[in-house]
């Protein structure tokens, strides 16, 4: 018997609309778990015309009868989490079903400072992180210097652990601030505004041991009712044959191991990571749904072979409202990259695909899909190249498909879709080697077309 877990992952560079797909599938699920990432994720769900933005809390929170978990693989900033909890409460959403893994790691103020300092130091070579401290937090986890959610519940332990973690950070921040001051002096610059400035001036009041311990212990008191053994809660659901959704954040091509390193996130967003980040076995996973846009976008730096910097790219940006949920940054836009998508399908062991934002392509003709790359030296790549230099200079070769003009917003079944839109989906499914089960035709949760019918309880 296959497991009753379904993993939902981003198949491209993120922002594919995973939140909406999780929201739809959550209707027939019993529990939703986030398994990696931090508050750099941004899911937007439009429900009855009301927009909800989530950075940390699994989107399943909108269903009061479903367990909603933040797994051990997530790194969380308690201030942000409490802000999200308060925001939901203000809008009348019950958060009594939220459970937080006692083993999840905490993003501390020094992680945020180090993230910013690291990016500033890299200058033009910066990775484009969201500067929320997520990378340094995962680094501390690997260094065994991390502070976990359970540590919030004992002030003495918390103080000791912060003390141990803080010392090497203060050193690093001091060095970085000296370097920055030197660089600015050389460049003849005056002082700069904002977060950068705070890094330059050490010691930072945010790094005071006692104030930090007190602040975090207070967060612990507020979060205590939600702290639990979430792996065990997952087992109870799975062992009873109930449906558990594992909600991925970021996406396949941002995977720390398999993405376009170093322009990646600091965790593993691929399906396999759901087992580690939630504490379940591979056999617990019965299905893996990948979510891709009908075109491609990317935020921040890094290779993006099908990127467009012309009117077509602008069309995608504007029609698709391609601005980051968390940062407001303009996303880079381009054609659908089938080479990368097929790689994502295999890497995740996808059993189904969802193609969102098909409506955004209306008015473009032809529709282009990348089917292979050509390197600067003329070598042809049918597969996603593992070598970074090749990917950086890869030129896509396109296949052209006929476009459509119709507004897809009102389409609710396959038959409502223009023949060209159907053919476009069919070509994607054929190339990727996995069926498309759902297509998005607008931001609303009802603006979807189930391909082959709504599966209901999967
Ligand atoms: P996520 O992090 O993968 O959930 O993606 P985001 O929430 O950052 O981005 C998805 C955005 O696209 C949200 O604003 C959604 O409301 C919107 N969206 C999702 N599906 C569709 C669709 O099929 N068509 C259009 N036009 N917008 C969509």
Short mmCIF file of C-alpha atoms and ligand atoms in Angstrom, two decimals:
data_model
loop_
_atom_site.label_atom_id
_atom_site.label_comp_id
_atom_site.label_asym_id
_atom_site.label_seq_id
_atom_site.Cartn_x
_atom_site.Cartn_y
_atom_site.Cartn_z
CA UNK A 1 0.00 0.00 0.00
CA UNK A 2 1.51 3.35 -0.97
CA UNK A 3 1.74 5.88 1.84
CA UNK A 4 -0.95 8.51 2.23
CA UNK A 5 1.51 11.40 2.17
CA UNK A 6 1.50 13.84 -0.74
CA UNK A 7 4.44 16.14 -1.25
CA UNK A 8 3.90 19.42 -3.09
CA UNK A 9 7.03 20.98 -4.50
CA UNK A 10 7.97 23.90 -6.69
CA UNK A 11 9.24 22.64 -10.04
CA UNK A 12 11.07 25.80 -11.11
CA UNK A 13 12.67 28.72 -9.22
CA UNK A 14 9.82 29.31 -6.78
CA UNK A 15 6.67 31.44 -6.65
CA UNK A 16 4.87 28.95 -8.86
CA UNK A 17 1.64 29.24 -6.90
CA UNK A 18 2.26 26.29 -4.56
CA UNK A 19 0.14 27.98 -1.89
CA UNK A 20 -2.98 27.75 -4.02
CA UNK A 21 -2.36 24.12 -4.93
CA UNK A 22 -1.76 23.20 -1.29
CA UNK A 23 -4.92 25.08 -0.39
CA UNK A 24 -6.93 23.12 -2.96
CA UNK A 25 -5.50 19.73 -2.04
CA UNK A 26 -5.75 20.53 1.66
CA UNK A 27 -9.51 20.43 1.31
CA UNK A 28 -9.28 16.65 1.16
CA UNK A 29 -6.34 16.27 3.53
CA UNK A 30 -6.18 15.81 7.28
CA UNK A 31 -2.90 17.54 8.00
CA UNK A 32 -0.49 19.95 6.31
CA UNK A 33 3.21 20.11 7.20
CA UNK A 34 5.95 22.49 6.18
CA UNK A 35 9.28 20.66 6.06
CA UNK A 36 12.02 23.16 5.14
CA UNK A 37 12.87 26.80 4.59
CA UNK A 38 12.00 29.76 6.73
CA UNK A 39 10.11 32.97 6.39
CA UNK A 40 11.66 33.55 2.98
CA UNK A 41 8.77 31.57 1.57
CA UNK A 42 5.76 33.57 0.54
CA UNK A 43 2.51 31.89 -0.26
CA UNK A 44 -0.44 33.93 -1.38
CA UNK A 45 -3.92 32.51 -1.22
CA UNK A 46 -7.00 34.31 -2.44
CA UNK A 47 -10.08 33.04 -0.67
CA UNK A 48 -13.50 34.63 -1.30
CA UNK A 49 -11.77 37.70 -2.68
CA UNK A 50 -9.67 38.06 0.46
CA UNK A 51 -5.89 37.78 0.13
CA UNK A 52 -3.83 35.89 2.69
CA UNK A 53 -0.06 35.98 2.69
CA UNK A 54 1.87 33.36 4.60
CA UNK A 55 5.58 33.28 5.18
CA UNK A 56 5.88 30.58 7.80
CA UNK A 57 2.54 29.13 8.75
CA UNK A 58 1.38 26.35 6.41
CA UNK A 59 -1.44 27.56 4.21
CA UNK A 60 -3.66 24.78 5.60
CA UNK A 61 -4.27 27.04 8.61
CA UNK A 62 -7.37 28.37 6.86
CA UNK A 63 -9.05 25.02 7.62
CA UNK A 64 -9.78 24.88 11.36
CA UNK A 65 -10.29 21.10 11.30
CA UNK A 66 -6.86 20.23 9.92
CA UNK A 67 -3.62 19.82 11.80
CA UNK A 68 -1.17 22.37 10.59
CA UNK A 69 2.47 21.73 11.37
CA UNK A 70 5.83 23.44 11.15
CA UNK A 71 8.25 20.53 10.90
CA UNK A 72 11.73 20.08 12.35
CA UNK A 73 13.34 20.98 9.00
CA UNK A 74 12.03 24.54 9.11
CA UNK A 75 13.98 27.45 10.58
CA UNK A 76 11.77 29.98 12.22
CA UNK A 77 11.99 33.53 13.44
CA UNK A 78 9.66 33.57 16.47
CA UNK A 79 8.96 37.28 16.09
CA UNK A 80 7.74 36.75 12.53
CA UNK A 81 5.78 33.66 13.50
CA UNK A 82 4.01 35.45 16.35
CA UNK A 83 3.27 38.35 14.00
CA UNK A 84 1.64 35.91 11.58
CA UNK A 85 -0.34 34.26 14.38
CA UNK A 86 -1.57 37.65 15.62
CA UNK A 87 -2.45 38.74 12.08
CA UNK A 88 -4.54 35.62 11.51
CA UNK A 89 -6.28 35.97 14.87
CA UNK A 90 -7.18 39.58 14.04
CA UNK A 91 -8.87 38.31 10.89
CA UNK A 92 -10.85 35.78 12.87
CA UNK A 93 -8.80 32.71 11.87
CA UNK A 94 -8.46 30.11 14.61
CA UNK A 95 -4.84 28.99 15.07
CA UNK A 96 -5.55 26.36 17.72
CA UNK A 97 -4.61 23.66 15.19
CA UNK A 98 -1.05 24.96 14.71
CA UNK A 99 1.77 22.70 15.93
CA UNK A 100 5.45 23.63 15.91
CA UNK A 101 8.22 21.06 16.07
CA UNK A 102 10.28 21.30 19.25
CA UNK A 103 13.29 20.43 17.07
CA UNK A 104 12.91 23.26 14.57
CA UNK A 105 15.76 25.76 14.70
CA UNK A 106 15.38 29.41 15.61
CA UNK A 107 16.53 32.36 13.56
CA UNK A 108 18.27 34.64 16.03
CA UNK A 109 19.00 38.37 15.62
CA UNK A 110 22.66 37.61 14.89
CA UNK A 111 21.63 35.39 11.98
CA UNK A 112 19.80 38.30 10.38
CA UNK A 113 22.77 40.61 10.89
CA UNK A 114 25.20 38.05 9.49
CA UNK A 115 23.01 37.45 6.46
CA UNK A 116 23.00 41.14 5.61
CA UNK A 117 26.70 41.54 6.38
CA UNK A 118 27.56 38.52 4.21
CA UNK A 119 25.61 39.84 1.25
CA UNK A 120 27.08 43.32 1.60
CA UNK A 121 30.56 41.81 1.69
CA UNK A 122 29.91 39.82 -1.49
CA UNK A 123 28.89 43.01 -3.27
CA UNK A 124 28.25 42.28 -6.95
CA UNK A 125 28.69 38.56 -6.26
CA UNK A 126 25.87 38.51 -3.70
CA UNK A 127 23.53 35.53 -3.84
CA UNK A 128 20.42 37.67 -3.53
CA UNK A 129 19.25 36.19 -0.24
CA UNK A 130 16.20 37.69 1.42
CA UNK A 131 18.47 38.71 4.33
CA UNK A 132 16.22 37.11 6.89
CA UNK A 133 18.97 35.10 8.56
CA UNK A 134 17.95 31.77 7.09
CA UNK A 135 21.33 30.75 5.64
CA UNK A 136 23.30 31.55 8.82
CA UNK A 137 20.66 29.72 10.87
CA UNK A 138 21.04 26.53 8.81
CA UNK A 139 24.82 26.97 9.03
CA UNK A 140 24.61 27.05 12.84
CA UNK A 141 22.40 23.96 12.76
CA UNK A 142 25.14 22.10 10.88
CA UNK A 143 27.78 23.50 13.23
CA UNK A 144 25.76 22.23 16.22
CA UNK A 145 25.47 25.78 17.49
CA UNK A 146 21.78 26.14 16.74
CA UNK A 147 19.07 27.12 19.19
CA UNK A 148 15.94 25.02 18.90
CA UNK A 149 12.31 25.75 19.68
CA UNK A 150 12.46 23.50 22.75
CA UNK A 151 15.27 25.65 24.18
CA UNK A 152 12.82 28.52 24.52
CA UNK A 153 11.10 26.68 27.33
CA UNK A 154 14.04 26.73 29.76
CA UNK A 155 15.56 30.14 30.31
CA UNK A 156 18.76 28.77 31.84
CA UNK A 157 19.47 26.48 28.91
CA UNK A 158 18.47 29.22 26.48
CA UNK A 159 20.95 31.68 28.01
CA UNK A 160 23.80 29.13 27.90
CA UNK A 161 23.13 28.23 24.30
CA UNK A 162 22.84 31.82 23.16
CA UNK A 163 26.12 32.59 24.96
CA UNK A 164 27.89 29.74 23.15
CA UNK A 165 26.47 30.74 19.78
CA UNK A 166 26.97 34.46 20.22
CA UNK A 167 30.69 34.59 20.83
CA UNK A 168 31.85 33.49 17.36
CA UNK A 169 29.19 35.70 15.78
CA UNK A 170 30.34 38.86 17.49
CA UNK A 171 33.79 38.15 16.20
CA UNK A 172 32.53 37.66 12.64
CA UNK A 173 30.36 40.77 12.74
CA UNK A 174 33.19 42.88 14.08
CA UNK A 175 35.45 41.73 11.25
CA UNK A 176 32.80 42.38 8.66
CA UNK A 177 32.07 45.85 9.96
CA UNK A 178 35.77 46.76 9.93
CA UNK A 179 36.06 45.51 6.34
CA UNK A 180 33.01 47.47 5.30
CA UNK A 181 34.22 50.66 6.90
CA UNK A 182 37.54 50.23 5.09
CA UNK A 183 35.85 49.63 1.75
CA UNK A 184 33.62 52.65 2.19
CA UNK A 185 36.54 54.82 3.14
CA UNK A 186 38.40 53.69 0.03
CA UNK A 187 35.35 54.42 -2.09
CA UNK A 188 35.06 57.80 -0.42
CA UNK A 189 31.47 57.08 0.54
CA UNK A 190 29.57 58.67 3.40
CA UNK A 191 27.30 56.67 5.63
CA UNK A 192 24.54 54.60 4.14
CA UNK A 193 21.07 54.16 5.42
CA UNK A 194 19.19 51.20 6.90
CA UNK A 195 20.25 47.69 7.78
CA UNK A 196 23.75 48.10 6.30
CA UNK A 197 24.49 50.88 8.71
CA UNK A 198 23.51 48.74 11.72
CA UNK A 199 26.08 46.15 10.70
CA UNK A 200 28.81 48.71 10.46
CA UNK A 201 28.40 49.90 14.04
CA UNK A 202 29.47 47.28 16.57
CA UNK A 203 28.62 46.37 19.26
CA UNK A 204 25.01 46.10 18.25
CA UNK A 205 22.43 46.39 21.04
CA UNK A 206 20.53 43.54 19.41
CA UNK A 207 23.39 41.26 20.39
CA UNK A 208 23.10 41.79 24.15
CA UNK A 209 22.94 38.35 25.77
CA UNK A 210 20.58 39.20 28.60
CA UNK A 211 18.13 41.22 26.56
CA UNK A 212 18.07 38.53 23.88
CA UNK A 213 17.50 35.73 26.39
CA UNK A 214 14.62 37.58 28.00
CA UNK A 215 13.05 38.46 24.68
CA UNK A 216 13.25 34.88 23.42
CA UNK A 217 12.02 33.35 26.68
CA UNK A 218 8.97 35.59 26.35
CA UNK A 219 8.40 34.26 22.81
CA UNK A 220 8.66 30.77 24.28
CA UNK A 221 5.82 31.46 26.72
CA UNK A 222 3.59 32.59 23.90
CA UNK A 223 4.47 29.70 21.59
CA UNK A 224 4.34 26.98 24.25
CA UNK A 225 0.76 25.82 23.54
CA UNK A 226 1.78 25.10 19.96
CA UNK A 227 5.08 23.28 20.59
CA UNK A 228 4.84 19.53 19.97
CA UNK A 229 6.48 16.35 18.67
CA UNK A 230 5.30 16.94 15.12
CA UNK A 231 6.96 13.81 13.69
CA UNK A 232 4.84 11.71 16.03
CA UNK A 233 1.74 13.64 15.04
CA UNK A 234 2.55 12.86 11.37
CA UNK A 235 2.95 9.14 12.15
CA UNK A 236 -0.42 9.06 13.90
CA UNK A 237 -2.07 10.56 10.84
CA UNK A 238 -0.22 8.35 8.34
CA UNK A 239 -0.64 5.14 10.35
CA UNK A 240 -4.37 5.74 10.46
CA UNK A 241 -4.41 6.05 6.66
CA UNK A 242 -5.16 9.76 6.80
CA UNK A 243 -3.94 12.17 4.15
CA UNK A 244 -0.93 14.32 5.03
CA UNK A 245 0.26 17.11 2.73
CA UNK A 246 3.92 18.02 2.86
CA UNK A 247 4.16 21.62 1.73
CA UNK A 248 7.44 22.57 0.07
CA UNK A 249 8.78 26.10 0.06
CA UNK A 250 11.06 27.59 -2.61
CA UNK A 251 11.68 25.12 -5.41
CA UNK A 252 13.69 22.43 -7.12
CA UNK A 253 16.15 24.65 -8.97
CA UNK A 254 16.91 26.44 -5.69
CA UNK A 255 17.78 23.18 -3.95
CA UNK A 256 21.02 23.39 -1.97
CA UNK A 257 22.36 20.18 -3.55
CA UNK A 258 20.63 19.97 -6.91
CA UNK A 259 19.87 23.57 -7.83
CA UNK A 260 21.98 26.25 -9.46
CA UNK A 261 24.51 26.47 -6.61
CA UNK A 262 25.50 28.91 -5.14
CA UNK A 263 22.41 30.82 -6.28
CA UNK A 264 20.18 28.57 -4.23
CA UNK A 265 18.41 28.48 -0.92
CA UNK A 266 20.07 27.04 2.17
CA UNK A 267 17.82 23.99 2.51
CA UNK A 268 16.56 21.15 0.32
CA UNK A 269 13.16 21.95 -1.18
CA UNK A 270 12.93 18.73 -3.23
CA UNK A 271 10.46 15.98 -2.35
CA UNK A 272 13.02 13.71 -0.70
CA UNK A 273 13.60 16.37 1.95
CA UNK A 274 10.03 16.01 3.18
CA UNK A 275 11.05 12.82 4.95
CA UNK A 276 13.95 14.44 6.81
CA UNK A 277 12.19 17.72 7.47
CA UNK A 278 9.06 16.14 8.88
CA UNK A 279 10.42 12.88 10.30
CA UNK A 280 8.64 10.31 8.12
CA UNK A 281 9.88 7.53 5.86
CA UNK A 282 10.05 7.43 2.05
CA UNK A 283 7.32 4.78 2.08
CA UNK A 284 4.95 7.25 3.69
CA UNK A 285 4.93 9.31 0.50
CA UNK A 286 2.40 8.13 -2.06
CA UNK A 287 2.35 11.07 -4.45
CA UNK A 288 4.53 13.97 -5.45
CA UNK A 289 2.88 16.93 -7.11
CA UNK A 290 5.09 19.47 -8.83
CA UNK A 291 3.91 23.01 -9.42
CA UNK A 292 5.20 25.00 -12.39
CA UNK A 293 4.10 28.21 -14.02
CA UNK A 294 3.16 28.17 -17.70
CA UNK A 295 6.30 30.29 -18.15
CA UNK A 296 9.33 30.77 -15.90
CA UNK A 297 10.39 33.33 -13.32
CA UNK A 298 13.33 33.77 -11.04
CA UNK A 299 14.04 36.15 -8.18
CA UNK A 300 17.56 37.35 -7.46
CA UNK A 301 20.79 36.36 -9.13
CA UNK A 302 21.75 33.12 -10.90
CA UNK A 303 21.51 31.43 -14.28
CA UNK A 304 18.17 31.56 -16.07
CA UNK A 305 18.56 30.33 -19.67
CA UNK A 306 15.13 31.33 -20.98
CA UNK A 307 15.11 34.83 -19.46
CA UNK A 308 13.53 37.56 -21.58
CA UNK A 309 14.36 41.22 -21.31
CA UNK A 310 11.92 42.36 -23.97
CA UNK A 311 8.24 43.23 -24.26
CA UNK A 312 7.26 39.57 -23.87
CA UNK A 313 9.08 39.41 -20.53
CA UNK A 314 7.34 42.64 -19.54
CA UNK A 315 3.97 41.12 -20.52
CA UNK A 316 4.66 38.19 -18.16
CA UNK A 317 5.81 40.51 -15.36
CA UNK A 318 2.79 42.76 -15.59
CA UNK A 319 0.05 40.27 -16.44
CA UNK A 320 1.42 37.79 -13.94
CA UNK A 321 2.05 40.41 -11.18
CA UNK A 322 5.50 38.99 -10.80
CA UNK A 323 6.61 40.81 -7.67
CA UNK A 324 7.91 38.89 -4.64
CA UNK A 325 5.39 38.22 -1.83
CA UNK A 326 8.02 38.65 0.85
CA UNK A 327 10.36 41.22 -0.67
CA UNK A 328 8.30 43.01 -3.33
CA UNK A 329 11.23 42.47 -5.74
CA UNK A 330 10.50 42.37 -9.47
CA UNK A 331 10.88 38.81 -10.72
CA UNK A 332 12.87 37.98 -13.84
CA UNK A 333 10.57 36.39 -16.45
CA UNK A 334 11.08 34.06 -19.42
CA UNK A 335 9.71 31.20 -21.48
CA UNK A 336 8.89 27.77 -20.10
CA UNK A 337 12.07 25.72 -19.82
CA UNK A 338 11.20 22.09 -20.49
CA UNK A 339 14.78 20.87 -20.05
CA UNK A 340 14.75 22.18 -16.50
CA UNK A 341 11.21 20.96 -15.90
CA UNK A 342 12.02 17.40 -16.98
CA UNK A 343 15.01 17.49 -14.62
CA UNK A 344 12.71 18.60 -11.79
CA UNK A 345 10.22 15.85 -12.59
CA UNK A 346 12.89 13.16 -12.29
CA UNK A 347 14.63 14.63 -9.29
CA UNK A 348 11.42 14.76 -7.28
CA UNK A 349 9.90 11.57 -8.62
CA UNK A 350 6.82 13.59 -9.53
CA UNK A 351 3.60 11.74 -10.10
CA UNK A 352 1.64 14.79 -11.27
CA UNK A 353 2.15 18.33 -12.47
CA UNK A 354 0.15 21.48 -11.94
CA UNK A 355 0.62 24.30 -14.43
CA UNK A 356 -0.38 27.66 -12.99
CA UNK A 357 -0.88 31.06 -14.62
CA UNK A 358 -1.83 29.74 -18.02
CA UNK A 359 -4.05 32.83 -18.31
CA UNK A 360 -0.98 35.09 -18.29
CA UNK A 361 0.12 33.75 -21.70
CA UNK A 362 -3.04 34.99 -23.40
CA UNK A 363 -2.10 37.44 -26.15
CA UNK A 364 1.33 35.94 -26.84
CA UNK A 365 1.96 34.17 -30.14
CA UNK A 366 3.88 31.98 -30.66
CA UNK A 367 4.38 30.33 -27.28
CA UNK A 368 7.94 29.17 -26.99
CA UNK A 369 9.26 26.27 -24.91
CA UNK A 370 12.94 25.45 -24.48
CA UNK A 371 13.64 21.84 -25.47
CA UNK A 372 17.46 21.78 -25.37
CA UNK A 373 20.42 24.02 -24.66
CA UNK A 374 23.45 24.84 -26.73
CA UNK A 375 26.71 25.78 -25.01
CA UNK A 376 28.95 28.63 -26.11
CA UNK A 377 31.15 26.04 -27.84
CA UNK A 378 28.18 24.66 -29.75
CA UNK A 379 27.66 21.47 -27.73
CA UNK A 380 24.05 20.35 -27.47
CA UNK A 381 22.51 19.51 -24.09
CA UNK A 382 19.28 17.55 -23.97
CA UNK A 383 19.59 17.22 -20.20
CA UNK A 384 19.99 19.87 -17.53
CA UNK A 385 23.78 20.40 -17.37
CA UNK A 386 25.41 19.74 -14.02
CA UNK A 387 28.26 22.11 -14.77
CA UNK A 388 27.64 25.65 -13.62
CA UNK A 389 29.68 27.33 -16.36
CA UNK A 390 27.68 25.59 -19.07
CA UNK A 391 24.39 26.59 -17.53
CA UNK A 392 25.52 30.20 -17.18
CA UNK A 393 26.18 30.51 -20.90
CA UNK A 394 23.61 28.02 -22.21
CA UNK A 395 21.44 29.28 -25.04
CA UNK A 396 18.03 27.65 -25.20
CA UNK A 397 16.67 26.12 -28.39
CA UNK A 398 12.97 26.66 -28.67
CA UNK A 399 10.01 24.85 -30.07
CA UNK A 400 7.20 27.21 -31.09
CA UNK A 401 3.59 26.44 -30.35
CA UNK A 402 0.54 28.46 -31.42
CA UNK A 403 -0.67 31.04 -28.90
CA UNK A 404 -4.20 32.06 -27.89
CA UNK A 405 -5.96 35.37 -27.35
CA UNK A 406 -8.95 34.35 -25.28
CA UNK A 407 -9.22 35.36 -21.64
CA UNK A 408 -9.04 32.07 -19.74
CA UNK A 409 -10.42 33.46 -16.46
CA UNK A 410 -13.84 31.89 -16.94
CA UNK A 411 -12.60 28.44 -18.05
CA UNK A 412 -13.53 25.70 -15.59
CA UNK A 413 -13.15 22.55 -17.65
CA UNK A 414 -10.80 21.26 -20.30
CA UNK A 415 -13.43 21.86 -22.97
CA UNK A 416 -13.58 25.56 -22.05
CA UNK A 417 -9.90 26.00 -22.86
CA UNK A 418 -8.89 27.12 -26.37
CA UNK A 419 -7.44 24.25 -28.42
CA UNK A 420 -4.03 26.03 -28.42
CA UNK A 421 -3.96 26.16 -24.61
CA UNK A 422 -4.82 22.46 -24.44
CA UNK A 423 -2.11 21.65 -26.99
CA UNK A 424 0.38 23.70 -24.97
CA UNK A 425 -0.38 21.70 -21.83
CA UNK A 426 -0.24 18.42 -23.73
CA UNK A 427 3.21 19.23 -25.10
CA UNK A 428 4.50 20.07 -21.61
CA UNK A 429 3.13 16.82 -20.16
CA UNK A 430 4.54 14.80 -23.05
CA UNK A 431 8.01 16.32 -22.78
CA UNK A 432 8.13 16.17 -18.99
CA UNK A 433 6.80 12.61 -18.95
CA UNK A 434 4.22 13.19 -16.25
CA UNK A 435 0.49 13.97 -16.42
CA UNK A 436 -0.80 17.48 -15.80
CA UNK A 437 -3.66 17.21 -13.33
CA UNK A 438 -4.48 20.85 -12.78
CA UNK A 439 -4.10 24.14 -14.65
CA UNK A 440 -4.46 27.61 -13.14
CA UNK A 441 -6.39 30.25 -15.07
CA UNK A 442 -6.49 33.06 -12.48
CA UNK A 443 -5.42 33.89 -8.93
CA UNK A 444 -8.67 32.83 -7.23
CA UNK A 445 -8.93 29.37 -5.75
CA UNK A 446 -11.83 28.48 -8.06
CA UNK A 447 -9.93 29.71 -11.14
CA UNK A 448 -8.61 26.29 -12.03
CA UNK A 449 -9.23 23.57 -14.58
CA UNK A 450 -8.87 19.97 -13.40
CA UNK A 451 -7.45 17.89 -16.21
CA UNK A 452 -9.13 14.51 -16.27
CA UNK A 453 -11.56 15.72 -13.59
CA UNK A 454 -11.26 16.77 -9.95
CA UNK A 455 -9.79 13.82 -8.12
CA UNK A 456 -11.61 14.71 -4.90
CA UNK A 457 -10.07 12.49 -2.26
CA UNK A 458 -6.97 11.35 -4.07
P1 LIG B 1 4.02 30.24 -4.06
O1 LIG B 1 5.06 30.73 -3.12
O2 LIG B 1 4.54 29.15 -4.94
O3 LIG B 1 2.74 29.89 -3.39
O4 LIG B 1 3.71 31.43 -5.06
P2 LIG B 1 3.27 32.93 -4.73
O5 LIG B 1 2.15 32.91 -3.80
O6 LIG B 1 4.44 33.77 -4.45
O7 LIG B 1 2.82 33.39 -6.16
C1 LIG B 1 1.72 32.94 -6.70
C2 LIG B 1 0.90 34.15 -7.13
O8 LIG B 1 0.25 33.83 -8.30
C3 LIG B 1 -0.16 34.52 -6.13
O9 LIG B 1 -0.37 35.90 -6.14
C4 LIG B 1 -1.38 33.80 -6.65
O10 LIG B 1 -2.59 34.40 -6.29
C5 LIG B 1 -1.15 33.89 -8.12
N1 LIG B 1 -1.68 32.76 -8.88
C6 LIG B 1 -1.68 31.45 -8.55
N2 LIG B 1 -2.20 30.71 -9.54
C7 LIG B 1 -2.52 31.59 -10.54
C8 LIG B 1 -3.07 31.44 -11.84
O11 LIG B 1 -3.37 30.35 -12.30
N3 LIG B 1 -3.23 32.60 -12.58
C9 LIG B 1 -2.89 33.83 -12.11
N4 LIG B 1 -3.07 34.89 -12.91
N5 LIG B 1 -2.38 34.00 -10.89
C10 LIG B 1 -2.19 32.90 -10.12
#
